[in-house]
GROMACS .gro file of C-alpha atoms in nm:
model
  461
    1UNK     CA    1 -10.344  -8.406  -4.965
    2UNK     CA    2 -10.009  -8.320  -5.120
    3UNK     CA    3 -10.069  -7.943  -5.071
    4UNK     CA    4 -10.186  -7.963  -4.708
    5UNK     CA    5  -9.837  -7.925  -4.554
    6UNK     CA    6  -9.765  -7.619  -4.765
    7UNK     CA    7 -10.094  -7.458  -4.662
    8UNK     CA    8 -10.024  -7.528  -4.294
    9UNK     CA    9  -9.672  -7.377  -4.325
   10UNK     CA   10  -9.809  -7.055  -4.475
   11UNK     CA   11 -10.071  -7.029  -4.202
   12UNK     CA   12  -9.804  -7.070  -3.932
   13UNK     CA   13  -9.580  -6.803  -4.078
   14UNK     CA   14  -9.874  -6.560  -4.095
   15UNK     CA   15  -9.958  -6.620  -3.732
   16UNK     CA   16  -9.596  -6.560  -3.636
   17UNK     CA   17  -9.592  -6.223  -3.816
   18UNK     CA   18  -9.921  -6.121  -3.652
   19UNK     CA   19  -9.785  -6.205  -3.305
   20UNK     CA   20  -9.469  -6.001  -3.365
   21UNK     CA   21  -9.671  -5.697  -3.469
   22UNK     CA   22  -9.895  -5.723  -3.161
   23UNK     CA   23  -9.592  -5.746  -2.930
   24UNK     CA   24  -9.432  -5.440  -3.094
   25UNK     CA   25  -9.750  -5.232  -3.053
   26UNK     CA   26  -9.781  -5.341  -2.689
   27UNK     CA   27  -9.423  -5.228  -2.618
   28UNK     CA   28  -9.495  -4.894  -2.790
   29UNK     CA   29  -9.810  -4.841  -2.583
   30UNK     CA   30  -9.616  -4.903  -2.260
   31UNK     CA   31  -9.343  -4.650  -2.353
   32UNK     CA   32  -9.579  -4.367  -2.458
   33UNK     CA   33  -9.710  -4.246  -2.112
   34UNK     CA   34  -9.356  -4.153  -1.989
   35UNK     CA   35  -9.289  -3.927  -2.289
   36UNK     CA   36  -9.541  -3.654  -2.205
   37UNK     CA   37  -9.739  -3.539  -2.512
   38UNK     CA   38 -10.035  -3.745  -2.630
   39UNK     CA   39 -10.088  -3.880  -2.975
   40UNK     CA   40 -10.380  -4.059  -3.134
   41UNK     CA   41 -10.319  -4.378  -3.327
   42UNK     CA   42 -10.543  -4.534  -3.583
   43UNK     CA   43 -10.771  -4.824  -3.507
   44UNK     CA   44 -10.615  -5.161  -3.467
   45UNK     CA   45 -10.800  -5.451  -3.626
   46UNK     CA   46 -10.976  -5.644  -3.363
   47UNK     CA   47 -10.921  -5.388  -3.086
   48UNK     CA   48 -11.093  -5.074  -2.962
   49UNK     CA   49 -10.930  -4.736  -3.045
   50UNK     CA   50 -10.688  -4.622  -2.774
   51UNK     CA   51 -10.513  -4.291  -2.709
   52UNK     CA   52 -10.152  -4.317  -2.598
   53UNK     CA   53  -9.868  -4.062  -2.549
   54UNK     CA   54  -9.543  -4.078  -2.744
   55UNK     CA   55  -9.274  -3.819  -2.807
   56UNK     CA   56  -9.180  -3.952  -3.149
   57UNK     CA   57  -9.314  -4.220  -3.383
   58UNK     CA   58  -9.173  -4.558  -3.288
   59UNK     CA   59  -9.096  -4.776  -3.588
   60UNK     CA   60  -9.249  -5.118  -3.586
   61UNK     CA   61  -8.993  -5.395  -3.604
   62UNK     CA   62  -9.040  -5.635  -3.890
   63UNK     CA   63  -8.916  -5.988  -3.869
   64UNK     CA   64  -8.717  -6.148  -4.142
   65UNK     CA   65  -9.001  -6.383  -4.228
   66UNK     CA   66  -9.239  -6.089  -4.268
   67UNK     CA   67  -8.996  -5.889  -4.479
   68UNK     CA   68  -8.941  -6.169  -4.726
   69UNK     CA   69  -9.252  -6.379  -4.806
   70UNK     CA   70  -9.192  -6.743  -4.905
   71UNK     CA   71  -9.126  -6.789  -5.273
   72UNK     CA   72  -9.276  -7.056  -5.491
   73UNK     CA   73  -9.606  -7.137  -5.645
   74UNK     CA   74  -9.728  -7.308  -5.334
   75UNK     CA   75  -9.710  -6.995  -5.117
   76UNK     CA   76 -10.034  -6.937  -4.934
   77UNK     CA   77 -10.123  -6.581  -4.818
   78UNK     CA   78 -10.188  -6.503  -4.454
   79UNK     CA   79 -10.524  -6.550  -4.302
   80UNK     CA   80 -10.605  -6.179  -4.331
   81UNK     CA   81 -10.455  -5.853  -4.448
   82UNK     CA   82 -10.195  -5.718  -4.209
   83UNK     CA   83 -10.239  -5.338  -4.163
   84UNK     CA   84  -9.934  -5.117  -4.219
   85UNK     CA   85  -9.789  -4.896  -3.948
   86UNK     CA   86 -10.003  -4.591  -3.923
   87UNK     CA   87  -9.853  -4.236  -3.890
   88UNK     CA   88  -9.826  -4.093  -3.537
   89UNK     CA   89  -9.921  -3.725  -3.482
   90UNK     CA   90  -9.706  -3.563  -3.209
   91UNK     CA   91  -9.807  -3.254  -3.008
   92UNK     CA   92  -9.561  -2.983  -2.887
   93UNK     CA   93  -9.431  -3.028  -2.532
   94UNK     CA   94  -9.592  -2.782  -2.286
   95UNK     CA   95  -9.375  -2.537  -2.091
   96UNK     CA   96  -9.238  -2.648  -1.757
   97UNK     CA   97  -9.473  -2.553  -1.482
   98UNK     CA   98  -9.421  -2.544  -1.109
   99UNK     CA   99  -9.558  -2.834  -0.919
  100UNK     CA  100  -9.899  -2.767  -0.771
  101UNK     CA  101  -9.867  -2.622  -0.423
  102UNK     CA  102  -9.501  -2.511  -0.466
  103UNK     CA  103  -9.401  -2.161  -0.340
  104UNK     CA  104  -9.260  -1.901  -0.587
  105UNK     CA  105  -8.889  -1.811  -0.589
  106UNK     CA  106  -8.833  -1.529  -0.331
  107UNK     CA  107  -8.557  -1.374  -0.545
  108UNK     CA  108  -8.803  -1.317  -0.828
  109UNK     CA  109  -9.034  -1.133  -0.587
  110UNK     CA  110  -8.763  -0.873  -0.495
  111UNK     CA  111  -8.761  -0.568  -0.728
  112UNK     CA  112  -8.458  -0.522  -0.950
  113UNK     CA  113  -8.363  -0.187  -0.797
  114UNK     CA  114  -8.364  -0.331  -0.445
  115UNK     CA  115  -8.140  -0.618  -0.555
  116UNK     CA  116  -7.891  -0.377  -0.714
  117UNK     CA  117  -7.891  -0.160  -0.400
  118UNK     CA  118  -7.831  -0.466  -0.183
  119UNK     CA  119  -7.539  -0.581  -0.401
  120UNK     CA  120  -7.379  -0.236  -0.388
  121UNK     CA  121  -7.454  -0.200  -0.017
  122UNK     CA  122  -7.276  -0.513   0.106
  123UNK     CA  123  -6.973  -0.434  -0.110
  124UNK     CA  124  -6.958  -0.084   0.039
  125UNK     CA  125  -6.982  -0.236   0.386
  126UNK     CA  126  -6.689  -0.465   0.310
  127UNK     CA  127  -6.483  -0.170   0.182
  128UNK     CA  128  -6.577   0.041   0.486
  129UNK     CA  129  -6.477  -0.240   0.720
  130UNK     CA  130  -6.147  -0.286   0.542
  131UNK     CA  131  -6.078   0.088   0.558
  132UNK     CA  132  -6.164   0.095   0.930
  133UNK     CA  133  -5.926  -0.192   1.004
  134UNK     CA  134  -5.656  -0.020   0.799
  135UNK     CA  135  -5.703   0.304   0.991
  136UNK     CA  136  -5.679   0.119   1.320
  137UNK     CA  137  -5.354  -0.045   1.213
  138UNK     CA  138  -5.211   0.287   1.095
  139UNK     CA  139  -5.309   0.453   1.424
  140UNK     CA  140  -5.135   0.176   1.618
  141UNK     CA  141  -4.806   0.226   1.428
  142UNK     CA  142  -4.856   0.593   1.347
  143UNK     CA  143  -4.496   0.692   1.422
  144UNK     CA  144  -4.351   0.432   1.185
  145UNK     CA  145  -4.597   0.516   0.907
  146UNK     CA  146  -4.540   0.891   0.932
  147UNK     CA  147  -4.162   0.843   0.941
  148UNK     CA  148  -4.169   0.625   0.629
  149UNK     CA  149  -4.399   0.865   0.444
  150UNK     CA  150  -4.175   1.157   0.540
  151UNK     CA  151  -3.877   0.960   0.407
  152UNK     CA  152  -4.073   0.895   0.087
  153UNK     CA  153  -4.145   1.267   0.041
  154UNK     CA  154  -3.781   1.359   0.107
  155UNK     CA  155  -3.673   1.089  -0.139
  156UNK     CA  156  -3.903   1.235  -0.404
  157UNK     CA  157  -3.735   1.571  -0.345
  158UNK     CA  158  -3.375   1.441  -0.355
  159UNK     CA  159  -3.407   1.167  -0.621
  160UNK     CA  160  -3.350   1.405  -0.918
  161UNK     CA  161  -3.013   1.505  -0.766
  162UNK     CA  162  -2.907   1.139  -0.740
  163UNK     CA  163  -3.008   1.079  -1.101
  164UNK     CA  164  -2.814   1.388  -1.212
  165UNK     CA  165  -2.496   1.275  -1.035
  166UNK     CA  166  -2.527   0.925  -1.182
  167UNK     CA  167  -2.561   1.071  -1.532
  168UNK     CA  168  -2.243   1.267  -1.468
  169UNK     CA  169  -2.056   0.941  -1.400
  170UNK     CA  170  -2.070   0.917  -1.020
  171UNK     CA  171  -2.121   0.569  -0.871
  172UNK     CA  172  -2.459   0.496  -0.719
  173UNK     CA  173  -2.327   0.477  -0.363
  174UNK     CA  174  -2.133   0.802  -0.389
  175UNK     CA  175  -2.424   0.987  -0.552
  176UNK     CA  176  -2.661   0.860  -0.281
  177UNK     CA  177  -2.426   0.955   0.003
  178UNK     CA  178  -2.359   1.307  -0.131
  179UNK     CA  179  -2.728   1.377  -0.190
  180UNK     CA  180  -2.832   1.235   0.147
  181UNK     CA  181  -2.575   1.429   0.348
  182UNK     CA  182  -2.625   1.758   0.166
  183UNK     CA  183  -3.006   1.736   0.190
  184UNK     CA  184  -3.019   1.666   0.563
  185UNK     CA  185  -2.746   1.919   0.638
  186UNK     CA  186  -2.949   2.191   0.463
  187UNK     CA  187  -3.268   2.091   0.650
  188UNK     CA  188  -3.078   2.084   0.980
  189UNK     CA  189  -2.931   2.429   0.919
  190UNK     CA  190  -3.276   2.569   0.843
  191UNK     CA  191  -3.416   2.427   1.169
  192UNK     CA  192  -3.119   2.556   1.368
  193UNK     CA  193  -3.154   2.903   1.214
  194UNK     CA  194  -3.522   2.923   1.310
  195UNK     CA  195  -3.453   2.819   1.671
  196UNK     CA  196  -3.159   3.060   1.694
  197UNK     CA  197  -3.361   3.355   1.564
  198UNK     CA  198  -3.648   3.286   1.802
  199UNK     CA  199  -3.423   3.255   2.110
  200UNK     CA  200  -3.220   3.564   2.016
  201UNK     CA  201  -3.527   3.783   1.972
  202UNK     CA  202  -3.737   3.635   2.252
  203UNK     CA  203  -3.659   3.907   2.510
  204UNK     CA  204  -3.710   4.187   2.260
  205UNK     CA  205  -4.030   4.019   2.144
  206UNK     CA  206  -4.170   3.997   2.497
  207UNK     CA  207  -4.105   4.368   2.554
  208UNK     CA  208  -4.268   4.455   2.223
  209UNK     CA  209  -4.564   4.232   2.306
  210UNK     CA  210  -4.619   4.414   2.635
  211UNK     CA  211  -4.591   4.749   2.459
  212UNK     CA  212  -4.830   4.626   2.191
  213UNK     CA  213  -5.084   4.515   2.450
  214UNK     CA  214  -5.071   4.857   2.611
  215UNK     CA  215  -5.121   5.025   2.274
  216UNK     CA  216  -5.406   4.786   2.196
  217UNK     CA  217  -5.581   4.880   2.522
  218UNK     CA  218  -5.540   5.249   2.443
  219UNK     CA  219  -5.678   5.197   2.094
  220UNK     CA  220  -5.976   5.001   2.226
  221UNK     CA  221  -6.057   5.278   2.475
  222UNK     CA  222  -6.051   5.542   2.200
  223UNK     CA  223  -6.217   5.324   1.936
  224UNK     CA  224  -6.581   5.357   1.827
  225UNK     CA  225  -6.657   5.016   1.987
  226UNK     CA  226  -6.717   5.188   2.325
  227UNK     CA  227  -6.498   4.951   2.526
  228UNK     CA  228  -6.455   5.060   2.890
  229UNK     CA  229  -6.158   5.017   3.122
  230UNK     CA  230  -6.361   4.790   3.347
  231UNK     CA  231  -6.430   4.550   3.060
  232UNK     CA  232  -6.062   4.538   2.968
  233UNK     CA  233  -5.962   4.473   3.330
  234UNK     CA  234  -6.226   4.200   3.356
  235UNK     CA  235  -6.087   4.024   3.047
  236UNK     CA  236  -5.731   4.052   3.183
  237UNK     CA  237  -5.839   3.909   3.521
  238UNK     CA  238  -6.010   3.614   3.355
  239UNK     CA  239  -5.700   3.543   3.149
  240UNK     CA  240  -5.480   3.552   3.459
  241UNK     CA  241  -5.721   3.324   3.645
  242UNK     CA  242  -5.727   3.079   3.353
  243UNK     CA  243  -5.348   3.071   3.343
  244UNK     CA  244  -5.328   3.021   3.721
  245UNK     CA  245  -5.576   2.734   3.724
  246UNK     CA  246  -5.401   2.570   3.431
  247UNK     CA  247  -5.063   2.551   3.602
  248UNK     CA  248  -5.102   2.178   3.667
  249UNK     CA  249  -5.207   2.120   3.310
  250UNK     CA  250  -4.908   2.314   3.186
  251UNK     CA  251  -4.677   2.108   3.410
  252UNK     CA  252  -4.825   1.780   3.286
  253UNK     CA  253  -4.801   1.909   2.930
  254UNK     CA  254  -4.433   1.982   2.992
  255UNK     CA  255  -4.380   1.625   3.115
  256UNK     CA  256  -4.561   1.492   2.808
  257UNK     CA  257  -4.349   1.723   2.598
  258UNK     CA  258  -4.040   1.520   2.688
  259UNK     CA  259  -4.209   1.210   2.551
  260UNK     CA  260  -4.309   1.402   2.239
  261UNK     CA  261  -3.948   1.511   2.187
  262UNK     CA  262  -3.833   1.149   2.215
  263UNK     CA  263  -4.094   1.040   1.960
  264UNK     CA  264  -3.993   1.322   1.725
  265UNK     CA  265  -3.626   1.223   1.743
  266UNK     CA  266  -3.718   0.859   1.681
  267UNK     CA  267  -3.929   0.960   1.383
  268UNK     CA  268  -3.645   1.172   1.242
  269UNK     CA  269  -3.403   0.879   1.265
  270UNK     CA  270  -3.653   0.644   1.097
  271UNK     CA  271  -3.715   0.899   0.822
  272UNK     CA  272  -3.341   0.936   0.764
  273UNK     CA  273  -3.285   0.560   0.733
  274UNK     CA  274  -3.588   0.526   0.504
  275UNK     CA  275  -3.462   0.806   0.282
  276UNK     CA  276  -3.112   0.656   0.260
  277UNK     CA  277  -3.232   0.312   0.153
  278UNK     CA  278  -3.497   0.448  -0.082
  279UNK     CA  279  -3.239   0.666  -0.256
  280UNK     CA  280  -2.990   0.381  -0.288
  281UNK     CA  281  -3.213   0.080  -0.356
  282UNK     CA  282  -3.550   0.222  -0.461
  283UNK     CA  283  -3.589   0.029  -0.793
  284UNK     CA  284  -3.510  -0.306  -0.629
  285UNK     CA  285  -3.760  -0.239  -0.350
  286UNK     CA  286  -4.024  -0.162  -0.613
  287UNK     CA  287  -3.948  -0.486  -0.803
  288UNK     CA  288  -3.979  -0.681  -0.480
  289UNK     CA  289  -4.316  -0.520  -0.407
  290UNK     CA  290  -4.438  -0.614  -0.755
  291UNK     CA  291  -4.375  -0.980  -0.677
  292UNK     CA  292  -4.634  -0.957  -0.398
  293UNK     CA  293  -4.902  -0.848  -0.645
  294UNK     CA  294  -5.110  -1.124  -0.814
  295UNK     CA  295  -4.984  -1.205  -1.160
  296UNK     CA  296  -5.311  -1.110  -1.329
  297UNK     CA  297  -5.288  -0.751  -1.194
  298UNK     CA  298  -4.909  -0.715  -1.202
  299UNK     CA  299  -4.892  -0.547  -1.543
  300UNK     CA  300  -5.139  -0.274  -1.448
  301UNK     CA  301  -4.969  -0.208  -1.113
  302UNK     CA  302  -4.629  -0.198  -1.283
  303UNK     CA  303  -4.757   0.073  -1.517
  304UNK     CA  304  -4.928   0.272  -1.240
  305UNK     CA  305  -4.620   0.277  -1.014
  306UNK     CA  306  -4.395   0.505  -1.224
  307UNK     CA  307  -4.685   0.743  -1.286
  308UNK     CA  308  -4.760   0.762  -0.914
  309UNK     CA  309  -4.394   0.832  -0.842
  310UNK     CA  310  -4.384   1.104  -1.110
  311UNK     CA  311  -4.692   1.266  -0.956
  312UNK     CA  312  -4.541   1.256  -0.607
  313UNK     CA  313  -4.210   1.400  -0.729
  314UNK     CA  314  -4.385   1.679  -0.918
  315UNK     CA  315  -4.602   1.759  -0.616
  316UNK     CA  316  -4.313   1.778  -0.369
  317UNK     CA  317  -4.093   1.978  -0.604
  318UNK     CA  318  -4.373   2.220  -0.694
  319UNK     CA  319  -4.477   2.264  -0.331
  320UNK     CA  320  -4.119   2.345  -0.229
  321UNK     CA  321  -4.089   2.606  -0.505
  322UNK     CA  322  -4.426   2.764  -0.423
  323UNK     CA  323  -4.349   2.767  -0.048
  324UNK     CA  324  -4.009   2.926  -0.113
  325UNK     CA  325  -4.166   3.201  -0.325
  326UNK     CA  326  -4.432   3.267  -0.058
  327UNK     CA  327  -4.171   3.288   0.217
  328UNK     CA  328  -3.946   3.523   0.018
  329UNK     CA  329  -4.215   3.771  -0.085
  330UNK     CA  330  -4.400   3.776   0.248
  331UNK     CA  331  -4.066   3.806   0.428
  332UNK     CA  332  -3.973   4.105   0.210
  333UNK     CA  333  -4.309   4.266   0.295
  334UNK     CA  334  -4.253   4.209   0.666
  335UNK     CA  335  -3.904   4.358   0.635
  336UNK     CA  336  -4.026   4.680   0.473
  337UNK     CA  337  -4.307   4.709   0.727
  338UNK     CA  338  -4.045   4.675   1.006
  339UNK     CA  339  -4.212   4.378   1.171
  340UNK     CA  340  -3.973   4.212   1.421
  341UNK     CA  341  -3.852   3.858   1.359
  342UNK     CA  342  -3.939   3.873   0.991
  343UNK     CA  343  -3.684   3.598   0.910
  344UNK     CA  344  -3.829   3.337   1.150
  345UNK     CA  345  -4.177   3.432   1.032
  346UNK     CA  346  -4.071   3.376   0.671
  347UNK     CA  347  -3.933   3.033   0.764
  348UNK     CA  348  -4.258   2.947   0.940
  349UNK     CA  349  -4.448   3.050   0.628
  350UNK     CA  350  -4.225   2.819   0.422
  351UNK     CA  351  -4.285   2.522   0.653
  352UNK     CA  352  -4.660   2.576   0.689
  353UNK     CA  353  -4.697   2.596   0.310
  354UNK     CA  354  -4.667   2.216   0.299
  355UNK     CA  355  -5.016   2.203   0.457
  356UNK     CA  356  -5.239   2.331   0.172
  357UNK     CA  357  -5.495   2.601   0.251
  358UNK     CA  358  -5.480   2.554   0.628
  359UNK     CA  359  -5.105   2.618   0.653
  360UNK     CA  360  -5.130   2.942   0.457
  361UNK     CA  361  -5.410   3.067   0.683
  362UNK     CA  362  -5.224   2.979   1.004
  363UNK     CA  363  -4.891   3.130   0.897
  364UNK     CA  364  -5.058   3.445   0.766
  365UNK     CA  365  -5.258   3.488   1.086
  366UNK     CA  366  -4.938   3.443   1.290
  367UNK     CA  367  -4.766   3.721   1.094
  368UNK     CA  368  -5.066   3.952   1.139
  369UNK     CA  369  -5.083   3.887   1.515
  370UNK     CA  370  -4.710   3.956   1.558
  371UNK     CA  371  -4.746   4.281   1.363
  372UNK     CA  372  -5.049   4.377   1.573
  373UNK     CA  373  -4.889   4.322   1.915
  374UNK     CA  374  -4.546   4.461   1.821
  375UNK     CA  375  -4.638   4.751   1.594
  376UNK     CA  376  -4.990   4.888   1.548
  377UNK     CA  377  -5.324   4.821   1.379
  378UNK     CA  378  -5.222   4.990   1.053
  379UNK     CA  379  -4.911   4.772   1.021
  380UNK     CA  380  -5.116   4.460   1.094
  381UNK     CA  381  -5.365   4.561   0.824
  382UNK     CA  382  -5.082   4.613   0.574
  383UNK     CA  383  -4.935   4.271   0.664
  384UNK     CA  384  -5.275   4.117   0.601
  385UNK     CA  385  -5.289   4.284   0.258
  386UNK     CA  386  -4.943   4.152   0.169
  387UNK     CA  387  -5.028   3.798   0.282
  388UNK     CA  388  -5.357   3.792   0.090
  389UNK     CA  389  -5.196   3.931  -0.226
  390UNK     CA  390  -4.916   3.673  -0.224
  391UNK     CA  391  -5.157   3.389  -0.157
  392UNK     CA  392  -5.386   3.497  -0.440
  393UNK     CA  393  -5.092   3.504  -0.680
  394UNK     CA  394  -4.989   3.164  -0.552
  395UNK     CA  395  -5.333   3.008  -0.595
  396UNK     CA  396  -5.412   3.147  -0.940
  397UNK     CA  397  -5.069   3.173  -1.107
  398UNK     CA  398  -4.794   2.976  -0.934
  399UNK     CA  399  -4.972   2.649  -0.852
  400UNK     CA  400  -5.135   2.599  -1.196
  401UNK     CA  401  -4.807   2.686  -1.369
  402UNK     CA  402  -4.563   2.495  -1.146
  403UNK     CA  403  -4.768   2.199  -1.027
  404UNK     CA  404  -4.960   2.145  -1.349
  405UNK     CA  405  -5.287   1.967  -1.408
  406UNK     CA  406  -5.160   1.619  -1.318
  407UNK     CA  407  -5.124   1.696  -0.947
  408UNK     CA  408  -5.398   1.953  -0.901
  409UNK     CA  409  -5.666   1.854  -0.653
  410UNK     CA  410  -6.007   2.017  -0.609
  411UNK     CA  411  -6.020   2.256  -0.309
  412UNK     CA  412  -6.304   2.056  -0.150
  413UNK     CA  413  -6.096   1.738  -0.172
  414UNK     CA  414  -5.800   1.928  -0.020
  415UNK     CA  415  -6.006   2.052   0.276
  416UNK     CA  416  -6.158   1.709   0.344
  417UNK     CA  417  -5.822   1.535   0.308
  418UNK     CA  418  -5.646   1.777   0.542
  419UNK     CA  419  -5.925   1.746   0.799
  420UNK     CA  420  -5.923   1.365   0.785
  421UNK     CA  421  -5.543   1.352   0.800
  422UNK     CA  422  -5.522   1.586   1.097
  423UNK     CA  423  -5.791   1.390   1.284
  424UNK     CA  424  -5.607   1.062   1.214
  425UNK     CA  425  -5.243   1.159   1.269
  426UNK     CA  426  -5.224   1.526   1.368
  427UNK     CA  427  -5.000   1.768   1.179
  428UNK     CA  428  -4.813   1.485   1.007
  429UNK     CA  429  -5.139   1.344   0.872
  430UNK     CA  430  -5.238   1.688   0.741
  431UNK     CA  431  -4.906   1.716   0.556
  432UNK     CA  432  -4.932   1.367   0.405
  433UNK     CA  433  -5.304   1.376   0.314
  434UNK     CA  434  -5.291   1.593   0.001
  435UNK     CA  435  -5.001   1.415  -0.178
  436UNK     CA  436  -5.172   1.086  -0.096
  437UNK     CA  437  -5.494   1.209  -0.260
  438UNK     CA  438  -5.298   1.334  -0.565
  439UNK     CA  439  -5.119   1.000  -0.606
  440UNK     CA  440  -5.443   0.805  -0.559
  441UNK     CA  441  -5.612   1.018  -0.824
  442UNK     CA  442  -5.333   0.944  -1.071
  443UNK     CA  443  -5.331   0.569  -1.000
  444UNK     CA  444  -5.710   0.534  -1.027
  445UNK     CA  445  -5.717   0.730  -1.354
  446UNK     CA  446  -5.443   0.516  -1.505
  447UNK     CA  447  -5.602   0.187  -1.398
  448UNK     CA  448  -5.937   0.296  -1.542
  449UNK     CA  449  -5.777   0.382  -1.876
  450UNK     CA  450  -5.577   0.058  -1.867
  451UNK     CA  451  -5.892  -0.147  -1.810
  452UNK     CA  452  -6.066   0.019  -2.106
  453UNK     CA  453  -5.773  -0.032  -2.344
  454UNK     CA  454  -5.714  -0.394  -2.246
  455UNK     CA  455  -5.858  -0.638  -2.500
  456UNK     CA  456  -6.068  -0.916  -2.352
  457UNK     CA  457  -5.913  -1.264  -2.371
  458UNK     CA  458  -6.039  -1.505  -2.634
  459UNK     CA  459  -6.259  -1.781  -2.503
  460UNK     CA  460  -6.172  -2.123  -2.640
  461UNK     CA  461  -6.453  -2.342  -2.763
   0.00000   0.00000   0.00000
């Protein structure tokens, strides 16, 4: 009877441990279905084998009474052996699958090439829209834009003189004033000389044109083309009729010419003011423009600006030298061939040389036509030979040597640029188009090289 309490205490502690184990396994069985993979556990005494899911083996909590059995001789073992926690075998998680009945991603169904074309296409559309808006804005303020660009070209021509005077010790204001006045005085004298020569020789030219037309009729009658007098008279009558019916158009064109003269004078004044301020305060204007550029791109733009200006200066200076050489040599040829008004024609050749390719063709054709109507066919042919020879020397020797590789533009790009410029802004657009293409080529090349040389920033962890 003395050992009965001890035996009852051991039995109670065993039952407590068994209840704790059953509660732990029940909690484990409830948590396994939400984990995903299935695992098979060993048989539990007194229960049927079950299959439950568990991501990882769940340790079985052990109570303090189970961890440390009662000491002493009177300790009574539990009613039965308590099984140890059995190992849990886990299976790998299956790959994520779409829910049954869900539609596939439409992006994955589009081929890779089509996606790339779509990405490039909408970006090109954005660029085309931006360019169209820019062209519309430029067309609306065409006079201001052309005047500023003309001032920029004149500044590129006169800037070396300002720099030379400043190196000689002249103040900036004095150097700018002297260069500005001397440059525009020279350009004004050239324009006045051309107008004076044309007005002085206009009467003589009209007489020579009439004589040339008579000689041309005689040559056509005696030529192997078998042209009859009736055909010549028919052509002359049609020309007279066209001139008579176009009298109203000529009158309206004369009225519009007054407006054109006003616009030209306004453009000249704007170009003069632009040139003056660009010569005097060009570096400060450039620094102010750099502040408008985002800080991330400011360094690249700051490096591209001087290179663009150097290209523009080299282009303007080289074009002036080449045009001067063309005018001198073609003028000398016209002088020896005794073509009237050879000096105004030489000046026209100089001015038209600022329009690449097209200007040379127009000025050369004008010289040939004047030689044809004032002299004879042989003189016109000789003028054509002189013009072609000088232009070939210009294209293959002078331009590569004077302009250099930095400002050379492919002939196809020149033709397309001149055509686009003339369609957008007339003669002024044709003059501005080629230097704009040359400067753009330099800027794009520099920015591409700058992007390749720039080291990528370090990414912090």
